[in-house]
mmCIF file of C-alpha atoms in Angstrom:
data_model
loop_
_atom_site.group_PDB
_atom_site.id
_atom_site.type_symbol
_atom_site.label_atom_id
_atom_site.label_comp_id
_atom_site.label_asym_id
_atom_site.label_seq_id
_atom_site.Cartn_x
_atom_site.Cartn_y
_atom_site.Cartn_z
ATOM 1 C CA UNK A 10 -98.845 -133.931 58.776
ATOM 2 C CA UNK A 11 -102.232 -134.388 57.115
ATOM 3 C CA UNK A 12 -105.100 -131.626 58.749
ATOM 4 C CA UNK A 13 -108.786 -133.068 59.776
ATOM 5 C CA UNK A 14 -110.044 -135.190 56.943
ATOM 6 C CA UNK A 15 -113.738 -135.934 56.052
ATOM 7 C CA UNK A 16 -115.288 -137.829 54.368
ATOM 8 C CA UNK A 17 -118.146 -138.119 51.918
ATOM 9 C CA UNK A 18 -117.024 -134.498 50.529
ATOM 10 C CA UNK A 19 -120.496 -134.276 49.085
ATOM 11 C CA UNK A 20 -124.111 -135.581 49.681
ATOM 12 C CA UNK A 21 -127.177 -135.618 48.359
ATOM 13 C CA UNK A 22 -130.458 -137.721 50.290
ATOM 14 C CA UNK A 23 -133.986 -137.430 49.896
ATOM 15 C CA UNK A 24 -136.203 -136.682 53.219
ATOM 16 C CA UNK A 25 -136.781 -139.622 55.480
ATOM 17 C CA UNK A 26 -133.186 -141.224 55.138
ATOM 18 C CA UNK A 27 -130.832 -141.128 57.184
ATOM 19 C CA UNK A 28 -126.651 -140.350 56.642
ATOM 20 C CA UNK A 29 -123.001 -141.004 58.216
ATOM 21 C CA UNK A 30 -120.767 -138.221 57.713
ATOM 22 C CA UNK A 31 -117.166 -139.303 58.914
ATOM 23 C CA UNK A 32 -114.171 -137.308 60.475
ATOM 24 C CA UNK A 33 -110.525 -138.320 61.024
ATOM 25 C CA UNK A 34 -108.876 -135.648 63.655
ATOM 26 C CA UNK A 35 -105.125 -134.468 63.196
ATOM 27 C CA UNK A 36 -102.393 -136.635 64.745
ATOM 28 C CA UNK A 37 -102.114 -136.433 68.074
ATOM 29 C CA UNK A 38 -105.523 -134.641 68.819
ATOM 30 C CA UNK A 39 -108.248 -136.495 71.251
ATOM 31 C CA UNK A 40 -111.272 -134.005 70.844
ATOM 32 C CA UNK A 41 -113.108 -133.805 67.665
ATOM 33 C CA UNK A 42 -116.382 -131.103 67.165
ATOM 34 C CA UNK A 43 -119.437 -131.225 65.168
ATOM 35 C CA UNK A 44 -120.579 -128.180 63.481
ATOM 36 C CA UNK A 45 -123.235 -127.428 61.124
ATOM 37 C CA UNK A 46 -123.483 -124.323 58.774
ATOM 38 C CA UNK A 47 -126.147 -123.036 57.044
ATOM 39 C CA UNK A 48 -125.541 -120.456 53.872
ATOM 40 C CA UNK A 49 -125.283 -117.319 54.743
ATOM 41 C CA UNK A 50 -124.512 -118.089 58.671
ATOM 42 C CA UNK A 51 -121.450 -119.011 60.668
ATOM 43 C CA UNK A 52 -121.703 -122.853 62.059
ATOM 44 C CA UNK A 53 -123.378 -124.049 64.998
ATOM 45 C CA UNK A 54 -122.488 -126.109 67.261
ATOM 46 C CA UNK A 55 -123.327 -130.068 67.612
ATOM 47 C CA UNK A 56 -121.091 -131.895 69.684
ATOM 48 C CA UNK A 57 -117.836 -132.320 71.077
ATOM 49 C CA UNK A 58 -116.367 -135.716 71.891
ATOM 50 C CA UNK A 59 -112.987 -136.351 73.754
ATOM 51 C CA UNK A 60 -111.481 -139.812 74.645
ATOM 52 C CA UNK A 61 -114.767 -141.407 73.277
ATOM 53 C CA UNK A 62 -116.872 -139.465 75.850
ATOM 54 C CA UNK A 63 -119.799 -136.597 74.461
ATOM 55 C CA UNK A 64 -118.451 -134.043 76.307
ATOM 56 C CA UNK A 65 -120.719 -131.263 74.971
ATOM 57 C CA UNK A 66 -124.032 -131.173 72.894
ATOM 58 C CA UNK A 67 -125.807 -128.371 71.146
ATOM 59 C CA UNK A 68 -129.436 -127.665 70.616
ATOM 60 C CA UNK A 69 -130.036 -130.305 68.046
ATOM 61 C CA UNK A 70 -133.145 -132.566 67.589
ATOM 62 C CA UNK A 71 -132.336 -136.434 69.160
ATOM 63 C CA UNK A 72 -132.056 -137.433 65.116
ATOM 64 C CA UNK A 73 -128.521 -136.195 65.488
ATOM 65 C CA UNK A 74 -126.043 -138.244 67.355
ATOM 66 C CA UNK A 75 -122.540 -139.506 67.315
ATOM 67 C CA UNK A 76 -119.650 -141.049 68.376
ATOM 68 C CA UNK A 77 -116.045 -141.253 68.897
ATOM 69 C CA UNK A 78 -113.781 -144.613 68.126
ATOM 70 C CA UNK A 79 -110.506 -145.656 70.124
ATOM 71 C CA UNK A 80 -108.621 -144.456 67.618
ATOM 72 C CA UNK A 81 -110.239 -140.658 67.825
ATOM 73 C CA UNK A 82 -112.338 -140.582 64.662
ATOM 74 C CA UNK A 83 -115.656 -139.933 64.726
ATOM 75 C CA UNK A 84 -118.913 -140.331 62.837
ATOM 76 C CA UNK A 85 -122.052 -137.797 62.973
ATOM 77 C CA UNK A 86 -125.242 -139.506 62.181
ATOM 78 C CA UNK A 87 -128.708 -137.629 61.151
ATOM 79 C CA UNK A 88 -131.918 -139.845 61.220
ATOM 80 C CA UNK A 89 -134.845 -138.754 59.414
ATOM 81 C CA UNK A 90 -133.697 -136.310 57.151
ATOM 82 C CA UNK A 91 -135.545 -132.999 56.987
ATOM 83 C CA UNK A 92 -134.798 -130.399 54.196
ATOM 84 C CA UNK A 93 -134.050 -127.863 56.378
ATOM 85 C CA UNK A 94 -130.529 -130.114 57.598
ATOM 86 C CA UNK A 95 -129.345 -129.186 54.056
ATOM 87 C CA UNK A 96 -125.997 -127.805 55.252
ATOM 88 C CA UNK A 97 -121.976 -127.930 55.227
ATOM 89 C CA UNK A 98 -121.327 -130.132 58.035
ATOM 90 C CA UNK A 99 -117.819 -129.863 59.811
ATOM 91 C CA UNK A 100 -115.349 -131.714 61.876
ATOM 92 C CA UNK A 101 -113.418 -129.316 64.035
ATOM 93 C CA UNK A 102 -110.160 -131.352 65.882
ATOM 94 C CA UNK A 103 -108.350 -129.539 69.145
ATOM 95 C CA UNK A 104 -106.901 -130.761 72.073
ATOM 96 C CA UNK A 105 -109.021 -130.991 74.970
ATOM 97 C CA UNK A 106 -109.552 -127.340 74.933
ATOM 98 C CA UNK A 107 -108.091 -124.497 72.832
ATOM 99 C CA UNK A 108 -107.678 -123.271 69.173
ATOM 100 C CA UNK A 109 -109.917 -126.084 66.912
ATOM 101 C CA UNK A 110 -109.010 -126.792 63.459
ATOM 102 C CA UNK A 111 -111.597 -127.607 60.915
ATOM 103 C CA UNK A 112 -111.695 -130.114 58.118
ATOM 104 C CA UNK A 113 -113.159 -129.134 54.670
ATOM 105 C CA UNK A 114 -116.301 -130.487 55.350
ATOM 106 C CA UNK A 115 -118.845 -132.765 54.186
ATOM 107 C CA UNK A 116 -121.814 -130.807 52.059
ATOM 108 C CA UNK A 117 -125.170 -132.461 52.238
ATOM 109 C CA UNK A 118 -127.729 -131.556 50.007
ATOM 110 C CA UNK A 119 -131.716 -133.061 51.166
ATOM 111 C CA UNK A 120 -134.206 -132.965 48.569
ATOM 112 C CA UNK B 9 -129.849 -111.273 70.998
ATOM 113 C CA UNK B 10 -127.409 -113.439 69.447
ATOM 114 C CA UNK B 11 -124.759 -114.731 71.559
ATOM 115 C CA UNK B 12 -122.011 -113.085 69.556
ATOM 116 C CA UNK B 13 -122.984 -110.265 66.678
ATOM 117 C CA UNK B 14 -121.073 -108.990 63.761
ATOM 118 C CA UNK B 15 -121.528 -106.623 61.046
ATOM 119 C CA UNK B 16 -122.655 -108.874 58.281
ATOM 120 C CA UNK B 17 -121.095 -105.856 55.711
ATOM 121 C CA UNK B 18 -120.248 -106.327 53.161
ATOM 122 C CA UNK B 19 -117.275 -103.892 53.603
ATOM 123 C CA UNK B 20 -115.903 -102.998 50.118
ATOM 124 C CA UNK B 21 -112.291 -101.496 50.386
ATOM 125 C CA UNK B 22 -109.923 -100.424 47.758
ATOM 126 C CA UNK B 23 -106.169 -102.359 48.219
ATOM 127 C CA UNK B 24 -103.920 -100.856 50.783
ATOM 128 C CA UNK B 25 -106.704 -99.740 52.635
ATOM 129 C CA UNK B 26 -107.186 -100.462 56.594
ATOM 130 C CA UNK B 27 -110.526 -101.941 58.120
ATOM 131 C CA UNK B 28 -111.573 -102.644 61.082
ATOM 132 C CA UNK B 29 -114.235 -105.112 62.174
ATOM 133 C CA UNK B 30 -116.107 -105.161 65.246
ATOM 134 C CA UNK B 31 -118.073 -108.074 67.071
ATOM 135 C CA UNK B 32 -119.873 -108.042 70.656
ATOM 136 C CA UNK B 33 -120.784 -110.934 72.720
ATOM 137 C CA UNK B 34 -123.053 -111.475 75.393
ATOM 138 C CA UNK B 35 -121.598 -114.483 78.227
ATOM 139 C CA UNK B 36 -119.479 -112.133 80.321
ATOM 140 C CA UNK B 37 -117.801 -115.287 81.621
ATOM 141 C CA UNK B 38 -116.440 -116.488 77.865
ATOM 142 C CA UNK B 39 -112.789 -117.734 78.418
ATOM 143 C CA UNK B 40 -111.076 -118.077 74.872
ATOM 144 C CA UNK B 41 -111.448 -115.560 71.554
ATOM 145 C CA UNK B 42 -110.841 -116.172 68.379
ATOM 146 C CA UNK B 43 -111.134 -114.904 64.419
ATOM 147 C CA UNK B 44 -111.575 -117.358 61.728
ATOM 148 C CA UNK B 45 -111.315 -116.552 57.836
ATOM 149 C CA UNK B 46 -113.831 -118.028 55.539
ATOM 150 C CA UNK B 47 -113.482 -118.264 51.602
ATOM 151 C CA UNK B 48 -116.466 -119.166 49.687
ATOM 152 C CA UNK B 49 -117.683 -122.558 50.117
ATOM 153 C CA UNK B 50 -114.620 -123.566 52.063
ATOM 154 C CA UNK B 51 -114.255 -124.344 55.732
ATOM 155 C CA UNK B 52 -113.394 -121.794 58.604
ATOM 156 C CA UNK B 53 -109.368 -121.295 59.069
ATOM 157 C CA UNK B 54 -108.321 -119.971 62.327
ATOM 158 C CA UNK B 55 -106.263 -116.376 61.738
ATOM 159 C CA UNK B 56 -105.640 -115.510 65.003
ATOM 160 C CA UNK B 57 -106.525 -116.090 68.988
ATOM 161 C CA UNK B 58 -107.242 -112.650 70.630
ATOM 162 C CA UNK B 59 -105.519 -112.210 73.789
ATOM 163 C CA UNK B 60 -106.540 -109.993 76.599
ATOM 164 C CA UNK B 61 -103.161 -107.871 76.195
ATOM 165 C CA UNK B 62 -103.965 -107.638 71.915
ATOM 166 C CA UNK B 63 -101.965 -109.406 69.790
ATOM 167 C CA UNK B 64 -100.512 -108.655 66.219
ATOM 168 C CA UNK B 65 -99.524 -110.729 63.531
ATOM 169 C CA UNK B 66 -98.040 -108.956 60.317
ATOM 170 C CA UNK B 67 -100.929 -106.722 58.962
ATOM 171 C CA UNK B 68 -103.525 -108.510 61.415
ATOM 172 C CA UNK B 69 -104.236 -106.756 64.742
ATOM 173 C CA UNK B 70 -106.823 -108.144 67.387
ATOM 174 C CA UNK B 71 -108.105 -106.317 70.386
ATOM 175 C CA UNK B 72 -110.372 -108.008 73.381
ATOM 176 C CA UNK B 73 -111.947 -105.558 75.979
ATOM 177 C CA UNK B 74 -113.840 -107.999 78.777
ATOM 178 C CA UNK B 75 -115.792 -105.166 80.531
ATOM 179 C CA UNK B 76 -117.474 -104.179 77.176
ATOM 180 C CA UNK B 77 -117.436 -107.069 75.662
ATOM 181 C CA UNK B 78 -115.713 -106.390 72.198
ATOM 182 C CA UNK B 79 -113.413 -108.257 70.082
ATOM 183 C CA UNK B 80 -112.148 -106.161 66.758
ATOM 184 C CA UNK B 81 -109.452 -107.353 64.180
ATOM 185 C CA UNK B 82 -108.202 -104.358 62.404
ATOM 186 C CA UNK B 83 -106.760 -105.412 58.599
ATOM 187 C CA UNK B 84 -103.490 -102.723 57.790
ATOM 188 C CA UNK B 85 -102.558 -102.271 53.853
ATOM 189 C CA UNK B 86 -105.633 -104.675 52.047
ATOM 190 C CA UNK B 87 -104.260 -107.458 50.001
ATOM 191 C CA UNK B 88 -106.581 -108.609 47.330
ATOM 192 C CA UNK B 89 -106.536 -112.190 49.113
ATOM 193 C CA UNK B 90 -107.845 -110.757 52.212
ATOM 194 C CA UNK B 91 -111.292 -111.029 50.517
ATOM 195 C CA UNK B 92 -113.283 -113.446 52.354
ATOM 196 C CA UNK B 93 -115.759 -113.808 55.416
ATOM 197 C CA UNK B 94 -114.327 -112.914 59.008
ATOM 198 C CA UNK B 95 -115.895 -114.724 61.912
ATOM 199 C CA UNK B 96 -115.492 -113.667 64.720
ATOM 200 C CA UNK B 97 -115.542 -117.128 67.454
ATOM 201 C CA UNK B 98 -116.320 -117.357 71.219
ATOM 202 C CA UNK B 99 -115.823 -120.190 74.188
ATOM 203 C CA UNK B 100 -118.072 -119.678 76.596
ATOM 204 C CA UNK B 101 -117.663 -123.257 78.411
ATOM 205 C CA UNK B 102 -115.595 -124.978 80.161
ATOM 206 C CA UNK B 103 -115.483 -127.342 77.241
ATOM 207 C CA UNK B 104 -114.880 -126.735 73.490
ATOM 208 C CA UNK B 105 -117.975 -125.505 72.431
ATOM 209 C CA UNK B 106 -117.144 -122.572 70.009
ATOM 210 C CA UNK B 107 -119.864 -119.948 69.379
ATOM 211 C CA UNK B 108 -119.718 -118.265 66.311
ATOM 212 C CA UNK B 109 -120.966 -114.604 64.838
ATOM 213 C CA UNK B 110 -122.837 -114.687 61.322
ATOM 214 C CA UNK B 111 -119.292 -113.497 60.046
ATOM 215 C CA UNK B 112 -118.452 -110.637 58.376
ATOM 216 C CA UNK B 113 -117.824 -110.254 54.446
ATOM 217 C CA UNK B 114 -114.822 -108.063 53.420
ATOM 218 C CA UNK B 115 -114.326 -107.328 49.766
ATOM 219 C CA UNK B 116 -110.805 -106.016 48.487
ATOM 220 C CA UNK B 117 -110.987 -104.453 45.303
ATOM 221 C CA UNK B 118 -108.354 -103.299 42.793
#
């Protein structure tokens, strides 16, 4: 069975634009997470989605929202780029609740 | 205070060695514990869920105590692939949100 996939892998953006990072969850799991990790720190949390429904949101700026389609993917969008959201940003899939699973992530680099 | 804290290390250990690592968190009502390894540049794996009872698989051991609110992992006989960040992982909701530590860098050396 294929693990959490995301997609671009990489990222680079200049300040002021905005991004869509994209997540497909293993088979069978509704809930996918949003984390973002900054060197040198573990990952913070974003948001959680389950059965299309934010179920959870972390303290994040409005520029970051998302969403979850019918068929449980999901897409994380930042508006307004600042440098400082230079960061691995990654997809975490789980059943409603319990042990998450994280895809390889999608590394954005703002200049 | 940081929700959950870790030794940042990093600990340097010679193979076959045992290490511990310790991590404390502060939302006495957290349900679920976890450890996640980290290699460089790559994402979290989950290595284990702590139980309240402890829990051991192969060389990995993890312990929870809820009234002081400490998680450890203890590492027996050091491989050289054990190298990598530890994070110790927290859910405090009723959700999923996890809450991670800043990790903790181990270092296996020959």
């Amino acid at each position: 069975d294929a693990g959490v996939t995301q997609s671009p892998t990489h990222l680079i953006k200049t300040r002021g634009q905005h991004v869509t990072l994209r997540c497909s969850p293993i088979s069978g799991h509704k809930s996918v997470s949003w984390y973002q990790q900054v060197l040198g720190q573990g990952p913070q949390f974003i948001f959680q989605y389950y059965e299309k429904e934010e179920r959870g949101r972390g303290n994040f700026p409005d520029r970051f929202s998302a969403r979850q389609f019918p068929n449980y993917s999901s897409e994380l969008n930042v508006n307004a780029l600042l440098l400082g959201d230079s960061a691995l940003y990654l997809c975490a899939s789980s059943l409603i609740a319990g042990e998450q699973y994280f895809g390889p992530g999608t590394r954005l680099t703002v200049t | 205070r940081k929700e959950v804290e870790q030794d940042p290390g990093p600990f340097n250990v010679p193979e076959g060695a045992t290490v511990a690592f310790n991590c404390t968190y502060s939302n006495s009502a957290s349900q679920s514990f976890f450890w996640y390894r980290q290699d460089c540049r790559k994402e979290p794996k989950l290595l284990m869920s702590v139980y309240s009872s402890g829990n051991e698989d192969g060389r990995f051991t993890a312990q929870l105590n809820r009234a002081s609110q400490y998680i450890s992992l203890l590492i027996r006989d050091s491989k050289l692939s054990d190298s990598a960040t530890y994070l110790c992982v927290v859910n405090s909701d009723a959700g999923n949100m996890l809450t991670f530590g800043g990790g903790t860098r181990l270092m296996v050396k020959p």
